[in-house]
PDB file of C-alpha atoms in Angstrom:
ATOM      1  CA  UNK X  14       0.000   0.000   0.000  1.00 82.00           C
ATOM      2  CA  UNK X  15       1.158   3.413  -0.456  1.00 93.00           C
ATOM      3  CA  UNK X  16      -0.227   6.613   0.503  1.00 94.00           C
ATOM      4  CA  UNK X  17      -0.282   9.034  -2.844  1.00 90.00           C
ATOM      5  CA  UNK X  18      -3.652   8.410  -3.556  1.00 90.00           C
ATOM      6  CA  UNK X  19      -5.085   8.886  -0.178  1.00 93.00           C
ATOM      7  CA  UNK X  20      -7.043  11.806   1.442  1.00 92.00           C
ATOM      8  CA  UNK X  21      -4.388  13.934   3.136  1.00 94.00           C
ATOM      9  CA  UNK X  22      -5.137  15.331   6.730  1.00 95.00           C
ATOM     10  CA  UNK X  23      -3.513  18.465   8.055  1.00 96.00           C
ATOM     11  CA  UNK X  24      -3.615  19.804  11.239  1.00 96.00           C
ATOM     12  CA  UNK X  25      -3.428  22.580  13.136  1.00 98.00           C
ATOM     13  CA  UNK X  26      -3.919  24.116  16.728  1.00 98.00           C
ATOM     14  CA  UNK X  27      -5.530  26.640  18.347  1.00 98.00           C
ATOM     15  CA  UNK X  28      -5.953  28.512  22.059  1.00 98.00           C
ATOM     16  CA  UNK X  29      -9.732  28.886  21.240  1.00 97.00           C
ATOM     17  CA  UNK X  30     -12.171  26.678  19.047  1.00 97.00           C
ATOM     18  CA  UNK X  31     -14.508  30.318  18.280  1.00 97.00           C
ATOM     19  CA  UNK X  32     -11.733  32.297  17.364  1.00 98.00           C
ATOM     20  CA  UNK X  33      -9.916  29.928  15.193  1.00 98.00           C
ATOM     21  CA  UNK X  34     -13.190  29.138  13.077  1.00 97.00           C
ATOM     22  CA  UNK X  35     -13.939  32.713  13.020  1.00 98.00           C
ATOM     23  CA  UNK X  36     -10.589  33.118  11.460  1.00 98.00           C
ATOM     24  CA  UNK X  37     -10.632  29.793   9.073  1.00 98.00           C
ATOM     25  CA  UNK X  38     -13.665  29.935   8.074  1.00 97.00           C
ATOM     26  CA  UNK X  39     -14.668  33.958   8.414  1.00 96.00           C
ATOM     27  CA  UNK X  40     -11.288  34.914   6.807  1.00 97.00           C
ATOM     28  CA  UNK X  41      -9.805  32.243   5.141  1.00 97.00           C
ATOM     29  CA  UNK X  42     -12.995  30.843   3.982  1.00 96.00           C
ATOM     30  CA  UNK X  43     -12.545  27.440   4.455  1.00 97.00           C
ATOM     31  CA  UNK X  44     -15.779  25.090   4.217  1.00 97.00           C
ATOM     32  CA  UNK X  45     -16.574  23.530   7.748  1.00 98.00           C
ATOM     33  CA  UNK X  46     -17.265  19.836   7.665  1.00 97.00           C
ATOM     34  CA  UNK X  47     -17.629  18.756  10.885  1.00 97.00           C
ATOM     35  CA  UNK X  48     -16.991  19.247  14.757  1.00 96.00           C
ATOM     36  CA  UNK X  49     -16.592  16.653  17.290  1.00 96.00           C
ATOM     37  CA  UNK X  50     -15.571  17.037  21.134  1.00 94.00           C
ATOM     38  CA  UNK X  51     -12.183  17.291  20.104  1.00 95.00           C
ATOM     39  CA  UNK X  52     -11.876  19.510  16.602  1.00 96.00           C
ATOM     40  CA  UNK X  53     -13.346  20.603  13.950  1.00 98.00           C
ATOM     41  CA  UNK X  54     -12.972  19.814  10.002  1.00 98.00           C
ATOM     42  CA  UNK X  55     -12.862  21.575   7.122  1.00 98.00           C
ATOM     43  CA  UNK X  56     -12.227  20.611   3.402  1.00 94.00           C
ATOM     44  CA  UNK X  57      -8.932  22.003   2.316  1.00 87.00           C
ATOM     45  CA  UNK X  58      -8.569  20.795  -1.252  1.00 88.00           C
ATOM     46  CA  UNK X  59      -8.305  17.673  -1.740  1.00 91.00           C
ATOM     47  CA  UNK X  60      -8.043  16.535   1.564  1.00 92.00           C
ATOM     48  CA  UNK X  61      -9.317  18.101   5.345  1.00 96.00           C
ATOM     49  CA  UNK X  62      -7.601  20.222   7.818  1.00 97.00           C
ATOM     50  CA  UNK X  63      -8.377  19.158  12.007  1.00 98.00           C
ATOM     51  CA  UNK X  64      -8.688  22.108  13.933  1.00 98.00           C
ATOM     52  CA  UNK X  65      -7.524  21.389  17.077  1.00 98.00           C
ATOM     53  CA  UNK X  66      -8.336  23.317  20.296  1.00 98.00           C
ATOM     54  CA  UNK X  67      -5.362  23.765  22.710  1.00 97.00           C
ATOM     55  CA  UNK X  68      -5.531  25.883  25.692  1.00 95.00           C
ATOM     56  CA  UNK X  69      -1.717  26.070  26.054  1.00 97.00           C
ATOM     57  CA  UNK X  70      -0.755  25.733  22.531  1.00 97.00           C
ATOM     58  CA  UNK X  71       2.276  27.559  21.236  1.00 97.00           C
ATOM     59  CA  UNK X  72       2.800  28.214  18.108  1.00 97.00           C
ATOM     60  CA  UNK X  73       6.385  27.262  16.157  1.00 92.00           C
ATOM     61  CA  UNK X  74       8.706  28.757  14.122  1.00 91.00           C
ATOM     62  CA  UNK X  75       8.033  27.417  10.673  1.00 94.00           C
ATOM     63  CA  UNK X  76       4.902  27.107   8.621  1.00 96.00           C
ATOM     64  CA  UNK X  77       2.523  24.236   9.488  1.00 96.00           C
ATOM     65  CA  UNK X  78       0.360  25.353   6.712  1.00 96.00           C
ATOM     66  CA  UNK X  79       0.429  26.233   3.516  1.00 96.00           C
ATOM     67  CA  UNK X  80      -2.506  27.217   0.323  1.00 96.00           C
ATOM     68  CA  UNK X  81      -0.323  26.875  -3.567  1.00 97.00           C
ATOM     69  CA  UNK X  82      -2.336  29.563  -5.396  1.00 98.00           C
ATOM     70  CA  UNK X  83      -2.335  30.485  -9.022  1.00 98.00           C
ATOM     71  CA  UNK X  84      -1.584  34.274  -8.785  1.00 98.00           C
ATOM     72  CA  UNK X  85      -0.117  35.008  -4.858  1.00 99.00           C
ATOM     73  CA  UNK X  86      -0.033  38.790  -5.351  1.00 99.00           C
ATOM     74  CA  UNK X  87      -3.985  38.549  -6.351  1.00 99.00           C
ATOM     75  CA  UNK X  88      -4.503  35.889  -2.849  1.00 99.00           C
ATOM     76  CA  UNK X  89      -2.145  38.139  -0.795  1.00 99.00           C
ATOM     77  CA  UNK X  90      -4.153  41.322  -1.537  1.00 99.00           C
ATOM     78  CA  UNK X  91      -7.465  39.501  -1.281  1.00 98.00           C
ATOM     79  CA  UNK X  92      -6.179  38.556   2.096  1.00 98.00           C
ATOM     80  CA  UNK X  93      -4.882  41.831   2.943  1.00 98.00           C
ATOM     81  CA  UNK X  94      -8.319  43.390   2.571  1.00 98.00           C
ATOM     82  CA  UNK X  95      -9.396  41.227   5.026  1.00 97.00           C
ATOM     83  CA  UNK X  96      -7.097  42.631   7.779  1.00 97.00           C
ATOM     84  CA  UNK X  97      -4.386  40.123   7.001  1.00 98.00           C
ATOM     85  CA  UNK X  98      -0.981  41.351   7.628  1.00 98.00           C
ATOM     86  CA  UNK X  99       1.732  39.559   6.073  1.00 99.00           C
ATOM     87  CA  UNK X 100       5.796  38.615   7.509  1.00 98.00           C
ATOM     88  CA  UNK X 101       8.487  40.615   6.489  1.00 97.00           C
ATOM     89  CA  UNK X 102      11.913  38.742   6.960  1.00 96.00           C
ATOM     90  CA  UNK X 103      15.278  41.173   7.655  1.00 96.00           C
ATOM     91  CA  UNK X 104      17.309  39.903   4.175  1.00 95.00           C
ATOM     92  CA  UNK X 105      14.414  37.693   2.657  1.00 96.00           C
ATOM     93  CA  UNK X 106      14.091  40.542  -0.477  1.00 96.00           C
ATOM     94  CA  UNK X 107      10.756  40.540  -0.243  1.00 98.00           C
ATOM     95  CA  UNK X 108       8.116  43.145  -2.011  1.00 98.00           C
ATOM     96  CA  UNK X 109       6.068  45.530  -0.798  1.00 97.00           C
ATOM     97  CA  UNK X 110       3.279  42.894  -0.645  1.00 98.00           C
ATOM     98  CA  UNK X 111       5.887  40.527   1.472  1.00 98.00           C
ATOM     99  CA  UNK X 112       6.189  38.613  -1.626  1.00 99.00           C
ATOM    100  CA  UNK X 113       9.692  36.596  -1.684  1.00 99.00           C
ATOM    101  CA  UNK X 114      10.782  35.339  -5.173  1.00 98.00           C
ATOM    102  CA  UNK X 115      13.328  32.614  -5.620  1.00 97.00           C
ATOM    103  CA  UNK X 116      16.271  33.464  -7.154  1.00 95.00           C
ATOM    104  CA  UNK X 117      15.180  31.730 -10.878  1.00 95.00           C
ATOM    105  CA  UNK X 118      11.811  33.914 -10.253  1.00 90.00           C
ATOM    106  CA  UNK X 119       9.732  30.465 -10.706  1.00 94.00           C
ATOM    107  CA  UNK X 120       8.712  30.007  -7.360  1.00 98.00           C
ATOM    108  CA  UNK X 121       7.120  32.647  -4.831  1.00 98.00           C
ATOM    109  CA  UNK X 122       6.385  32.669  -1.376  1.00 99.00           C
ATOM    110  CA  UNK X 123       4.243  34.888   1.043  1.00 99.00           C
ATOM    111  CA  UNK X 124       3.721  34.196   5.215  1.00 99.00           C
ATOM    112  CA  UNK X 125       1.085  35.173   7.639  1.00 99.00           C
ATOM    113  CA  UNK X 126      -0.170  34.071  10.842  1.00 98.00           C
ATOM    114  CA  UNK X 127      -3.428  32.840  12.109  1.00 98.00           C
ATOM    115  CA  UNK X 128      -4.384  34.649  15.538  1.00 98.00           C
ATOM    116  CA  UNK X 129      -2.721  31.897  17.699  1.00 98.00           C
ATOM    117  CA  UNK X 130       0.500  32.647  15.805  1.00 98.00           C
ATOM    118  CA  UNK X 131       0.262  29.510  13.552  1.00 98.00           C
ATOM    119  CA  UNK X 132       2.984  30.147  10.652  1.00 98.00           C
ATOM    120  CA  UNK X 133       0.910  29.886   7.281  1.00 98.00           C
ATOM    121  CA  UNK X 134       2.027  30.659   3.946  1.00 98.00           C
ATOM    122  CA  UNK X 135       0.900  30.644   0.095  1.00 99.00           C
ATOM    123  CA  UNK X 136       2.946  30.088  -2.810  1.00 98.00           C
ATOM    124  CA  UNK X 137       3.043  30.225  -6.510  1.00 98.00           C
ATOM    125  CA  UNK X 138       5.010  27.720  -7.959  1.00 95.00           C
TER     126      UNK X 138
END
């Protein structure tokens, strides 16, 4: 068995279950599935992301999450006008949208944070 055709299931975690599907679904707006005593689900492409309440949860340094989109400056100011605020990194050469480019210009990356301080990024590869 091998696991490239199956359903992938992300997960992330958060200090409170009404503010983080305020923010996934209200901002981001991911579809909710379902909610059990322990998470909630939504569809996130192809697969589901777990939204996990945590009381104590704190967040990491890297992204746990990431959306590839087909135009990231169009997704970063759609986001923007929602009252998202995205990362700048001291020596990334980012643009004014906090936009980083790979040096052969084919891939680009942009990184915000839910309100638990989740790491979450798009891309346009």
């Amino acid at each position: 068995m091998t696991l490239d055709n199956a359903r992938p299931v992300a997960f992330v975690s958060v200090r409170n279950r009404d503010e983080g599907r305020a923010f996934y679904e209200g901002v981001l707006g991911l579809k909710h599935k379902s909610r059990d005593d322990f998470g909630d689900f939504y569809a996130f492409g192809d697969g589901l992301l777990r939204m996990t309440p945590m009381p104590d949860f704190q967040p990491h340094a890297h992204p746990v999450l990431g959306w590839d989109v087909p135009d990231i400056a169009s997704a970063v100011r759609a986001l923007n006008e929602k009252g998202i605020t995205f990362s700048i990194y001291d020596g990334m050469g980012q643009d004014e949208l906090g936009i980083w480019s790979a040096p052969d210009g084919k891939a680009k990356v942009a990184w915000f944070a839910d309100p638990f301080g989740n790491l979450l990024s798009l891309s346009q590869t």
